[in-house]
Short mmCIF file of C-alpha atoms and ligand atoms in Angstrom, two decimals:
data_model
loop_
_atom_site.label_atom_id
_atom_site.label_comp_id
_atom_site.label_asym_id
_atom_site.label_seq_id
_atom_site.Cartn_x
_atom_site.Cartn_y
_atom_site.Cartn_z
CA UNK A 9 11.58 187.74 57.40
CA UNK A 10 13.60 186.84 54.16
CA UNK A 11 13.56 183.09 53.27
CA UNK A 12 16.64 182.08 51.70
CA UNK A 13 17.23 178.69 50.35
CA UNK A 14 20.68 177.25 50.94
CA UNK A 15 21.72 174.27 48.73
CA UNK A 16 24.42 172.41 50.45
CA UNK A 17 23.49 173.73 53.68
CA UNK A 18 24.99 171.08 55.90
CA UNK A 19 28.64 171.15 53.88
CA UNK A 20 31.83 173.09 55.32
CA UNK A 21 30.70 176.71 53.87
CA UNK A 22 27.03 176.32 53.77
CA UNK A 23 26.80 175.39 57.07
CA UNK A 24 28.59 178.22 58.59
CA UNK A 25 26.55 180.72 55.98
CA UNK A 26 23.46 178.83 57.56
CA UNK A 27 24.64 180.08 61.04
CA UNK A 28 25.42 183.77 59.91
CA UNK A 29 22.10 184.08 58.09
CA UNK A 30 20.03 182.65 60.91
CA UNK A 31 21.86 185.22 63.15
CA UNK A 32 21.09 188.12 61.09
CA UNK A 33 17.28 187.02 61.14
CA UNK A 34 16.82 185.11 58.09
CA UNK A 35 14.45 182.30 57.68
CA UNK A 36 16.84 179.10 56.13
CA UNK A 37 15.61 176.40 53.97
CA UNK A 38 18.65 174.14 53.57
CA UNK A 39 18.71 171.29 50.71
CA UNK A 40 21.07 168.78 51.01
CA UNK A 41 21.64 165.09 49.60
CA UNK A 42 24.29 164.33 52.17
CA UNK A 43 26.38 163.33 49.79
CA UNK A 44 29.28 164.71 51.61
CA UNK A 45 27.76 165.84 54.74
CA UNK A 46 26.10 164.25 57.86
CA UNK A 47 22.93 164.90 59.00
CA UNK A 48 23.97 166.05 62.39
CA UNK A 49 25.12 168.94 61.43
CA UNK A 50 21.63 170.27 61.36
CA UNK A 51 21.55 169.48 65.00
CA UNK A 52 24.85 171.48 65.62
CA UNK A 53 23.49 174.46 63.79
CA UNK A 54 20.51 174.38 66.03
CA UNK A 55 22.57 174.26 68.80
CA UNK A 56 24.64 177.10 67.90
CA UNK A 57 21.82 179.50 66.77
CA UNK A 58 18.62 177.78 68.96
CA UNK A 59 16.68 177.93 65.48
CA UNK A 60 16.27 174.94 63.43
CA UNK A 61 16.35 175.51 59.76
CA UNK A 62 14.04 173.56 57.71
CA UNK A 63 15.74 170.78 55.95
CA UNK A 64 14.74 168.89 52.72
CA UNK A 65 17.02 165.68 51.77
CA UNK A 66 16.74 166.27 47.99
CA UNK A 67 19.35 165.50 45.16
CA UNK A 68 19.40 168.73 43.13
CA UNK A 69 20.02 166.38 39.94
CA UNK A 70 16.25 165.08 40.45
CA UNK A 71 14.55 167.88 38.43
CA UNK A 72 10.99 166.67 39.75
CA UNK A 73 12.08 166.89 43.47
CA UNK A 74 13.44 170.52 42.92
CA UNK A 75 10.50 171.68 41.11
CA UNK A 76 8.06 170.35 44.11
CA UNK A 77 10.21 171.77 46.44
CA UNK A 78 9.78 175.32 44.54
CA UNK A 79 6.15 174.97 43.99
CA UNK A 80 5.61 174.31 47.89
CA UNK A 81 8.01 176.87 49.46
CA UNK A 82 8.21 180.67 48.42
CA UNK A 83 11.56 181.60 48.44
CA UNK A 84 13.27 184.80 48.14
CA UNK A 85 16.90 184.13 47.57
CA UNK A 86 19.07 181.24 46.73
CA UNK A 87 22.70 180.67 48.01
CA UNK A 88 23.90 177.83 45.89
CA UNK A 89 26.87 175.60 47.42
CA UNK A 90 25.61 172.41 46.40
CA UNK A 91 28.49 170.83 44.41
CA UNK A 92 31.45 168.04 44.17
CA UNK A 93 34.60 169.49 45.02
CA UNK A 94 37.42 167.36 44.90
CA UNK A 95 39.69 168.41 42.21
CA UNK A 96 41.48 164.95 41.97
CA UNK A 97 38.36 162.95 41.77
CA UNK A 98 36.74 165.29 39.04
CA UNK A 99 39.95 164.42 36.81
CA UNK A 100 39.18 160.55 37.33
CA UNK A 101 35.37 161.14 37.07
CA UNK A 102 34.52 163.97 34.69
CA UNK A 103 31.11 163.13 33.90
CA UNK A 104 29.89 162.87 37.60
CA UNK A 105 31.41 166.13 37.91
CA UNK A 106 29.73 167.75 34.97
CA UNK A 107 26.40 165.95 35.66
CA UNK A 108 26.36 166.84 39.43
CA UNK A 109 27.59 170.47 39.27
CA UNK A 110 25.97 171.52 36.09
CA UNK A 111 22.54 169.68 36.10
CA UNK A 112 21.95 170.79 39.72
CA UNK A 113 22.82 174.55 38.65
CA UNK A 114 20.26 174.44 35.92
CA UNK A 115 17.45 172.74 37.71
CA UNK A 116 17.79 175.50 40.54
CA UNK A 117 17.99 178.49 37.82
CA UNK A 118 15.08 177.01 36.00
CA UNK A 119 13.01 177.06 38.95
CA UNK A 120 14.05 180.32 40.09
CA UNK A 121 13.01 181.64 36.44
CA UNK A 122 9.45 180.12 36.69
CA UNK A 123 8.77 181.42 40.19
CA UNK A 124 10.63 184.47 39.82
CA UNK A 125 12.89 184.17 42.59
CA UNK A 126 15.48 186.59 41.18
CA UNK A 127 18.37 186.97 43.85
CA UNK A 128 21.24 184.13 43.56
CA UNK A 129 24.45 183.64 45.09
CA UNK A 130 26.87 181.20 43.25
CA UNK A 131 29.86 179.71 45.15
CA UNK A 132 32.89 180.16 42.59
CA UNK A 133 36.61 179.75 43.10
CA UNK A 134 39.95 181.65 42.45
CA UNK A 135 40.69 178.35 40.27
CA UNK A 136 38.93 180.44 37.36
CA UNK A 137 42.32 182.51 37.49
CA UNK A 138 44.60 179.84 37.37
CA UNK A 139 48.07 181.04 37.49
CA UNK A 140 47.51 184.86 37.34
CA UNK A 141 50.23 187.11 35.37
CA UNK A 142 49.66 189.71 38.27
CA UNK A 143 49.30 189.78 41.97
CA UNK A 144 47.35 190.39 43.85
CA UNK A 145 44.66 189.23 41.47
CA UNK A 146 41.85 191.37 40.69
CA UNK A 147 38.47 190.58 39.42
CA UNK A 148 39.45 191.92 35.79
CA UNK A 149 42.49 189.14 35.74
CA UNK A 150 41.69 186.92 32.76
CA UNK A 151 39.90 183.47 33.20
CA UNK A 152 42.60 180.72 32.29
CA UNK A 153 41.64 177.55 30.75
CA UNK A 154 40.47 175.15 33.86
CA UNK A 155 43.12 172.87 35.34
CA UNK A 156 40.58 170.31 36.12
CA UNK A 157 36.56 169.47 35.77
CA UNK A 158 36.27 170.64 38.88
CA UNK A 159 37.36 174.32 38.24
CA UNK A 160 35.77 174.17 34.46
CA UNK A 161 32.13 173.70 36.47
CA UNK A 162 32.92 176.68 38.26
CA UNK A 163 33.64 178.66 34.94
CA UNK A 164 30.76 176.98 33.01
CA UNK A 165 28.44 177.83 36.14
CA UNK A 166 29.25 181.40 35.85
CA UNK A 167 28.81 181.72 32.14
CA UNK A 168 25.36 179.88 32.76
CA UNK A 169 24.42 182.34 35.27
CA UNK A 170 25.44 185.32 33.60
CA UNK A 171 23.83 184.15 30.10
CA UNK A 172 20.27 183.40 32.45
CA UNK A 173 20.72 186.91 33.88
CA UNK A 174 20.40 188.38 30.52
CA UNK A 175 17.13 186.74 29.27
CA UNK A 176 14.93 186.81 32.88
CA UNK A 177 14.89 188.89 35.58
CA UNK A 178 17.39 187.09 37.65
CA UNK A 179 20.31 188.85 39.65
CA UNK A 180 23.48 186.98 40.38
CA UNK A 181 26.69 187.54 42.45
CA UNK A 182 29.43 184.81 41.94
CA UNK A 183 31.69 184.74 44.93
CA UNK A 184 35.26 183.73 43.96
CA UNK A 185 36.70 182.06 47.15
CA UNK A 186 40.31 181.82 47.96
CA UNK A 187 41.17 179.04 50.47
CA UNK A 188 38.59 178.76 53.33
CA UNK A 189 39.94 177.50 56.36
CA UNK A 190 38.89 177.26 60.17
CA UNK A 191 35.76 176.22 61.92
CA UNK A 192 33.02 177.98 63.97
CA UNK A 193 34.21 179.24 67.24
CA UNK A 194 31.92 176.80 69.04
CA UNK A 195 33.60 174.12 67.72
CA UNK A 196 30.46 172.52 66.71
CA UNK A 197 30.77 172.83 62.69
CA UNK A 198 33.95 172.84 60.88
CA UNK A 199 35.17 171.14 57.80
CA UNK A 200 34.54 167.05 57.42
CA UNK A 201 37.14 165.60 54.95
CA UNK A 202 36.23 162.22 53.88
CA UNK A 203 39.39 159.76 53.86
CA UNK A 204 42.65 161.24 53.22
CA UNK A 205 42.21 165.22 52.98
CA UNK A 206 43.56 166.48 49.90
CA UNK A 207 43.65 170.02 51.53
CA UNK A 208 46.47 171.66 53.54
CA UNK A 209 44.81 172.33 56.79
CA UNK A 210 42.94 169.34 57.59
CA UNK A 211 46.25 167.27 56.52
CA UNK A 212 47.96 169.47 59.20
CA UNK A 213 45.07 169.06 61.96
CA UNK A 214 44.84 165.30 61.35
CA UNK A 215 49.01 165.21 61.35
CA UNK A 216 48.87 167.12 64.41
CA UNK A 217 46.35 165.09 66.25
CA UNK A 218 48.46 161.93 64.98
CA UNK A 219 45.76 160.59 62.49
CA UNK A 220 48.26 160.99 59.67
CA UNK A 221 52.24 160.31 60.16
CA UNK A 222 53.76 163.23 58.31
CA UNK A 223 52.51 166.26 56.17
CA UNK A 224 54.08 166.35 52.71
CA UNK A 225 54.63 169.77 51.48
CA UNK A 226 54.09 169.76 47.86
CA UNK A 227 57.07 171.41 46.10
CA UNK A 228 59.88 173.55 47.74
CA UNK A 229 61.88 175.05 44.89
CA UNK A 230 58.61 177.55 43.44
CA UNK A 231 59.84 180.97 43.04
CA UNK A 232 58.72 182.33 46.34
CA UNK A 233 61.10 183.55 49.26
CA UNK A 234 60.73 180.32 50.76
CA UNK A 235 60.41 177.82 47.95
CA UNK A 236 56.73 176.90 48.90
CA UNK A 237 53.49 177.78 47.48
CA UNK A 238 51.65 180.44 48.35
CA UNK A 239 47.95 180.94 48.89
CA UNK A 240 45.32 183.25 50.68
CA UNK A 241 43.70 181.50 53.40
CA UNK A 242 40.39 183.09 54.74
CA UNK A 243 38.50 181.92 57.95
CA UNK A 244 35.21 180.26 56.88
CA UNK A 245 33.29 182.65 59.40
CA UNK A 246 34.35 185.39 57.24
CA UNK A 247 33.69 184.31 54.30
CA UNK A 248 30.19 182.84 55.30
CA UNK A 249 29.44 186.58 56.33
CA UNK A 250 30.28 187.79 52.52
CA UNK A 251 27.52 185.78 51.47
CA UNK A 252 25.36 187.64 53.99
CA UNK A 253 26.05 191.15 52.64
CA UNK A 254 26.19 189.81 48.89
CA UNK A 255 22.41 188.42 49.49
CA UNK A 256 21.29 192.13 51.25
CA UNK A 257 22.93 193.75 48.48
CA UNK A 258 20.24 191.61 45.85
CA UNK A 259 17.37 192.14 48.44
CA UNK A 260 17.81 195.97 48.37
CA UNK A 261 18.54 196.08 44.72
CA UNK A 262 21.87 197.82 45.29
CA UNK A 263 23.75 195.71 42.57
CA UNK A 264 25.47 197.62 39.61
CA UNK A 265 24.90 194.94 37.05
CA UNK A 266 22.42 191.73 36.83
CA UNK A 267 25.79 190.02 37.05
CA UNK A 268 28.71 190.86 39.78
CA UNK A 269 31.74 188.94 40.47
CA UNK A 270 33.61 189.42 43.64
CA UNK A 271 36.99 188.07 44.90
CA UNK A 272 36.70 186.78 48.62
CA UNK A 273 40.04 186.41 50.34
CA UNK A 274 41.97 188.39 52.99
CA UNK A 275 44.27 190.12 50.31
CA UNK A 276 47.17 188.27 52.21
CA UNK A 277 49.56 185.42 50.96
CA UNK A 278 51.12 182.95 52.92
CA UNK A 279 53.23 180.10 51.77
CA UNK A 280 53.17 176.49 53.03
CA UNK A 281 56.09 176.60 55.37
CA UNK A 282 54.21 180.11 57.20
CA UNK A 283 51.30 178.09 57.60
CA UNK A 284 53.20 175.43 59.17
CA UNK A 285 55.06 177.87 61.44
CA UNK A 286 51.95 179.60 62.56
CA UNK A 287 50.28 176.68 63.49
CA UNK A 288 53.03 175.23 65.60
CA UNK A 289 52.98 178.96 67.22
CA UNK A 290 49.52 179.23 68.13
CA UNK A 291 48.84 175.17 69.13
CA UNK A 292 52.30 174.67 70.43
CA UNK A 293 52.23 171.16 68.90
CA UNK A 294 55.37 170.30 66.66
CA UNK A 295 54.49 169.19 63.10
CA UNK A 296 55.97 166.17 61.49
CA UNK A 297 56.42 167.26 57.87
CA UNK A 298 58.57 166.48 54.70
CA UNK A 299 59.46 168.43 51.66
CA UNK A 300 58.30 166.56 48.16
CA UNK A 301 58.11 166.95 44.78
CA UNK A 302 55.36 169.54 43.75
CA UNK A 303 51.86 168.45 43.30
CA UNK A 304 50.52 168.22 39.74
CA UNK A 305 48.53 170.81 38.75
CA UNK A 306 49.18 173.49 41.70
CA UNK A 307 50.10 176.83 40.99
CA UNK A 308 52.99 178.76 42.51
CA UNK A 309 51.01 181.86 43.93
CA UNK A 310 47.36 183.02 44.37
CA UNK A 311 46.07 186.02 46.55
CA UNK A 312 43.31 188.23 46.34
CA UNK A 313 42.88 192.16 45.51
CA UNK A 314 39.83 192.59 47.87
CA UNK A 315 39.52 196.41 46.88
CA UNK A 316 36.17 195.88 45.40
CA UNK A 317 34.48 193.61 47.56
CA UNK A 318 35.57 196.24 50.42
CA UNK A 319 34.49 199.12 48.60
CA UNK A 320 31.02 197.74 46.74
CA UNK A 321 29.88 195.27 49.37
CA UNK A 322 31.62 196.89 52.30
CA UNK A 323 32.96 193.39 53.48
CA UNK A 324 36.27 192.76 54.74
CA UNK A 325 37.92 189.59 56.12
CA UNK A 326 38.41 190.48 60.09
CA UNK A 327 39.78 187.30 61.54
CA UNK A 328 43.21 186.54 61.60
CA UNK A 329 45.16 183.66 60.12
CA UNK A 330 46.30 182.67 63.90
CA UNK A 331 42.12 182.66 64.70
CA UNK A 332 41.51 180.78 61.84
CA UNK A 333 44.43 178.02 62.40
CA UNK A 334 43.35 177.70 65.94
CA UNK A 335 39.77 177.51 65.56
CA UNK A 336 40.84 174.34 62.83
CA UNK A 337 42.53 172.96 65.63
CA UNK A 338 40.11 173.19 68.02
CA UNK A 339 37.24 171.52 65.56
CA UNK A 340 40.22 168.56 65.01
CA UNK A 341 40.16 167.90 68.64
CA UNK A 342 36.40 167.66 68.74
CA UNK A 343 36.71 164.83 65.91
CA UNK A 344 39.28 162.60 67.56
N1 UFG B 22 49.53 171.53 50.27
C1 UFG B 22 50.51 170.25 50.87
N2 UFG B 22 50.55 169.27 51.46
C2 UFG B 22 49.38 168.99 51.40
C3 UFG B 22 48.13 169.53 50.66
C4 UFG B 22 48.39 170.71 50.21
O1 UFG B 22 51.94 171.24 50.54
O2 UFG B 22 49.00 167.65 51.85
C5 UFG B 22 49.98 172.82 49.56
C6 UFG B 22 49.29 172.67 48.22
O3 UFG B 22 50.36 172.31 47.20
C7 UFG B 22 49.15 174.33 47.83
C8 UFG B 22 48.91 174.54 49.46
O4 UFG B 22 49.06 173.47 50.22
O5 UFG B 22 50.02 174.95 47.66
C9 UFG B 22 47.09 174.68 49.55
O6 UFG B 22 46.76 173.61 49.02
P1 UFG B 22 44.90 173.13 49.22
O7 UFG B 22 44.85 171.63 48.52
O8 UFG B 22 44.62 173.24 50.31
O9 UFG B 22 44.21 174.07 48.17
P2 UFG B 22 44.52 174.51 46.82
O10 UFG B 22 44.93 176.02 46.88
O11 UFG B 22 45.38 173.34 46.14
O12 UFG B 22 42.87 174.04 46.27
C10 UFG B 22 42.18 175.18 46.45
C11 UFG B 22 40.69 174.50 46.85
C12 UFG B 22 40.08 174.08 45.37
C13 UFG B 22 40.18 174.84 44.35
C14 UFG B 22 41.83 175.37 44.10
C15 UFG B 22 42.00 176.42 42.98
O13 UFG B 22 40.47 173.52 47.71
O14 UFG B 22 38.87 173.69 45.69
O15 UFG B 22 41.90 176.11 45.85
O16 UFG B 22 43.11 176.66 43.26
F1 UFG B 22 39.83 174.33 43.13
#
């Protein structure tokens, strides 16, 4: 049984990935510092899979703690989610973001090198493409200057990993996520936004449940069919499964290069108004919303060309937008 370390394993994408890893028979070790997650997620994961993952409350900025962990546990592969991810906050606190996201990554890679743990998956983002010149976006689209320190940590992170693969045995895959949404079908785990949600779907569900008065639709004058911005919304369970096939690719030595990059999305773009319409249709709830000005830093449209992931990983998003929205709604109702 392969032993996989999942950093940030109690977070939104991390927790769903832990469930899928356990379902596939992997032994899971979670490191999480609970800075943006709660410990009860561990029990929820256990309730879904009937297997308790090993849990370590470690701050990855603590190099000694990371060293001790790797000294004490023989790991076969690492999936690295642990990172701060609020775009706006990263503009306010760039040094916090660079310290947290970059130091943590370096500490993990250093120990992997020492211990010859050679299989690494990095949680990257479509944010590295900025507003791409061509849609859908392939992995060959140029990297654009980052719009935020958060986005920059993803670009720098990829560079650090790539450079490390050149001088060591490390094999790595960066998965560039489009917009992850939804929740596990059990409604036991999902996204837990702290404070006012920045992302569309949690704002939609909190509005529908009455926590927020009204959803602001940021921008209705984009050059898109209905004037609102377009994104590729992918069900978090489909996204989680992409990590499993990527890890299997590394463990079987099937990768073509020591550092590979895959877009992980559905390949389909939806506008904000289409999201609202679909949400109202699947839930039967009327959503209170208002068209307002564009949000600074937002791009017009992004959706993935997933051909490469389909072909090379044998992975494809299977769950529909309606299923994703319904699962997000089911999850929201458990929170209030
Ligand atoms: N939106 C609204 N109202 C809201 C929130 C969002 O209209 O209250 C709109 C946004 O303007 C955007 C779309 O909904 O057009 C999606 O917004 P999200 O904040 O959910 O997602 P983003 O595409 O802005 O951000 C996502 C990830 C980030 C990542 C970024 C890269 O959440 O981590 O993609 O583009 F950096």
